[in-house]
Structure formats: C-alpha cells, structure tokens
Amino acid sequence: MSKDQIILGIETSCDETAASIVRNGCEIVSNVVASQIESHKRFGGVVPEIASRHHVEQMTIVIEEAMKQANMQPSDLDAVAVTEGPGLVGALLIGINAAKAFAFANQLPLVGVHHIAGHIYANQLTEPMQFPLLALVVSGGHTEIVLMPDHGTFKLIGETRDDAAGEAYDKVARVLKLPYPGGPHIDRLAHEGVEPIAFPRIWLEEDSYDFSFSGLKSSVINYMHNAEQRGEEIKPQAVAAGFQASVVEVLTAKTLRAAKEYKVKQVIAAGGVSANKGLRKSLEDTFAKEGIPFNVPPLFLCTDNAAMIAAAGSVMFEKGIISSMSMNGKPGMTLFDWN
Amino acid sequence: MIWLGIDTSNVPLSIAVVKDNQLLVEWTSSIKVTHSVGAMPAVEEALKQANINPGEIDVIAVAEGPGSYTGVRIGVTIAKTLAWTLKIPLVGVSSLQTIAGNGLLFNGLICPIMDARRDNVFSAIYTNDLTADLPDGHYAIETILEKLALKQENVLFVGKDVSIHWQAIQRVLGDRAIRAPFYLDLPKASVVIEQAMKKPLPSIEETHHFVPEYKRITEAETNWLAEQQKVGESND
Ligand SMILES: [Zn+2]
C-alpha cells in the first residue's frame, strides 16, 4: 500500500487568512480560516492595505493552528500549496512568501494554485469528480462557466462581461443600505415571501454562455430612484427577491444549456455566491429534474478556504507541477491546464 | 551563533549571514525586482554559499519598517515564517536605523531619509551612537529640517531618496548638510544583524505577534476617522 499524500494549503487572496491540511486530495484533516469581515465592515468593502496588514498578523498563527489540529509536523507533509492568483496582489504576497519560507525551511516542494481551480476542487473534498464536468463559478470576483474534460484541463466557455455576480449583489445591497457583505442579506430578504419586482433577464446573444449584470444593477437603481421620486414605499424584500430571481434564472438556464450541449457527467457550483440559498435550490431542482448529477460543497467550502487550495494542489503535485522560490503573486492570473 | 539578516523595506534588497561575529555572505542589490520574486531565492543562495542549512540558523534579524508597506511586509512575512517554523527567535530592527547605521563613524548627527511623496518622508534623527534624537516617523520634510536647523552639529544624510530632497536640505542647513557617498545609501542586512545583536533575544512565543512598524495608519482609516470627526462635530 502506498503512503498517504499530505498537503498543506495556504490561501490569502482576499480577506480570509486560511491554512488547511488535506490527505490524498480528498480528506480534510484540518481547516482553519481567520476572517477579517469585521475589520472591513466599517469601510463597506475590503480595503486591500488593511487586508494585507491582517494577513501578516494572522498567517503564522493560522498555519500553526492547522498543523496542531491535524497533529502533524512539517516532516509529515509532502508539499505546500498556495494561492498564486488571481486576487488582491498585496494579500496574495503574504500567503506566497509565507508558503515559500515554510517550504524552504522544511525542504518541501511548493505548488502555486489558481484560486478558481481551488474553488472547483473544493468539490473533490465531498464527492469524487466525474468528467466531463461543468463548473459554475460564482463569487465576488468571478462569474464563469468552466468545462473540464478531465482533471486539470479547463475550458472557459462563458464569463461575465462586466460585474461578477457577487459584485452585483454587493452593489445592490449598498443601494438597499444593507450592511457589508450584502449577498447574505439579499438572500435572506428574498426569502421573506414578498412579491418580487419584475427586473429584466440579460441573456446576451442567443448561443452565448457569457453573463452581464451591470444592466440589471442599473435597473434596480432606476427602479429605486423612480419609486423615491414618486414618493412610493420601497419594499426591500421585493427588490431583493426580484433581483435574486433574475440572477438565479440566468445562471441556472445558461448552466443547464451548457451541461446539455457538452453532455457532461456532473455539474458543480463553486465560489462564495454558491452559498446563496436561492441559487443552490434552483440548481439542485433543475438538475434533479434533468437527471444530471449536481454537487455543491457545504457552505464552509464555498467561501474562501485553504482546503480547496490543498485539494487542487494535490492533483497538481501528482502531475509534477512544482513552483520555484521566485514565484510571484499574479493578481490577474488565468486558468491554465496541468499538463 | 548563526544569524540570518533580511531587509526588503524599500527597493533595495539585502540578505546577510553572520557566523560567530563574522560576516560570511552579504547580498545587496538595488535593482527594481519585486521582493516577492527576489527575496527568497537570495536567502536560499546566501545560505548555500555559506554552506549553512536552514536548520542551523540560530536567530533571524529583520528590518521591521518603516518603508514601502508591501516591501516591509514581504521581509517580515519571510522572517516570521522562518523563525516560527525553525523555532528560533526573531529580532526586529528599525529600517531607518539600519541605513543610519551606515554612517556610524560620522562625527555628527545622522538623518536617514525615505521619500513618502508629497514632501513627506519617513525619517528620524540619530546621534552617532545610533540613539534616536527624533524617533522614527512619518514627517513633512520641513519638520525634519526645522528640528535640524536648531542643532549645532553637522548632519549626514543617508538613503537613496536623499537626492529628492537635497535642494530643500541645503537651503535650510547649508554647509552643515553632508551627503553620504552612494555606497552608504543602501541598507545592509549585516547592519540589521549588528543592531539586533544589541537587543535582548525575544522568546520564540513572541514571533506570532511580530508586526511591521508602518509608522502610518492606512488612507482608508485616515478618511474614516476624519468622517467620524465630522459626524461628531455636526452632532455637537
Ligand atoms: Zn474565492
């Protein structure tokens, strides 16, 4: 029997300082996340310089906690995987330089992981992936449909042409004067059973898998503005429900059409917005009806974490993809194949 | 006793290895390569040249700021992670004191300068035994020059950014201002180590709580505080 493969994952691409230990790419041994949400709340969004400062304060504490919870020593590890990009550059650099120093001191190989590949491989931690696979990646920075013919091959078949879905949620939340981060508040209001306002669905060209959310965001702002002018009462629940219905319908319909066209064996959702209850239910119901296996990881694996980076890093390491000590943070990194 | 020294506070990079009070290797450059790319390979190479394994290092000394926020953070992150995982003490040294240390034998005051834009500098005034006469901080260049104008001694200005403010310096201090030769402008990790040796060694438990000395709150916080004050005033 071959020895277990143990990977330490590190993630600092935005406002979570995270470290995790994953066994054989699929089993979480420990998973530690230090969130900074409270620090950024008063600014209404993530302040990059403050995020970087917190990462420096938390990084070694978080790695130590992950090692402690796993009851492991550096000598038990096979490699260190770290988010190389995309993300906030100053934030990425903390995780990367900590990973490099740790790998160097303990003579371990280093693996630079794409953040979105990490989100997709979060699914591997709950259920084996089946190929061809279709991933809907939705977060504050991303709205993408990715086709994977096999492990480590990524074909981007659709993406947002303007705002990411999570960004649209945050902007609409701000218009509704909801606290940061706005996504969960809109999700909650949308479920309060108030008749939704009818907002448009932006489909773009008939055969396109791309998305556009800035028009929808403008419709919401216009609606609020006109209602205010007319002195009408604005029901935030109705606005939230209408906005969410539009986002969810477009995301679900395009994912379903792509799943059918590419005859995939499994559909997965990934990224922070896949924690949204409305979206999860719509995708679950739709794919159940179509008889296409659908998986979305539990909430704690949808938001940023390091277990997903270790899971993706595990497969990359198996394929012999190793980074050097001169690895840099890549804020605009694109997905690449692991061949 | 084996020391590893690191300074990435501004554009220059300096790495040094000192063994039993002897400088074995020092690498100092001022090429515009991001420290994220250059620093760890330089640490690796310096130790390799010195024939020392990471596990043999006894203490790490790092320039803790002020300086470029990102630059300081890279050095501190590397130093913290190495010190924590190797279970050895980490000593921080002021990045300003480090360049002031280049003028150690000067007969007079030493003023290290790092430009901080809009006629501001990170600076301090050191006596020639490297005690701070004016503490490290973020100052208007005029404030520094006013303080120096009141002194009698000559002043040695050190640092790559002195040239940016040289006209203003000469206007206020005239012949009392001495410009350090260019080879004293770059921070040297050996000086970081030398200054660190004078400090008590912290316990290894303290490593987790080591933070850079930014000497300045973030712009977002400055704006937020100003807004709070406005709200406070309008409520009065
Ligand atoms: Zn993410």
XYZ file of C-alpha atoms in Angstrom, chain A residues 10 34 77 86 131 142 156 162 166 177 185 219-220 225 259 275 282 292 311:
19
model
C -2.435 28.299 2.244
C -9.399 33.676 10.104
C 3.928 16.874 4.771
C -5.939 35.838 -9.032
C -15.602 14.008 -16.243
C -15.905 35.727 -10.793
C -13.631 28.666 -20.196
C -18.890 43.357 -16.662
C -21.159 38.676 -6.194
C -28.446 50.249 2.507
C -28.733 39.906 3.397
C -32.487 48.576 -13.475
C -32.572 48.152 -9.714
C -34.859 56.220 -7.950
C -24.479 20.901 -19.423
C -23.514 29.626 -0.736
C -32.672 26.470 -8.253
C -27.831 15.252 -14.330
C -7.160 19.729 -2.881
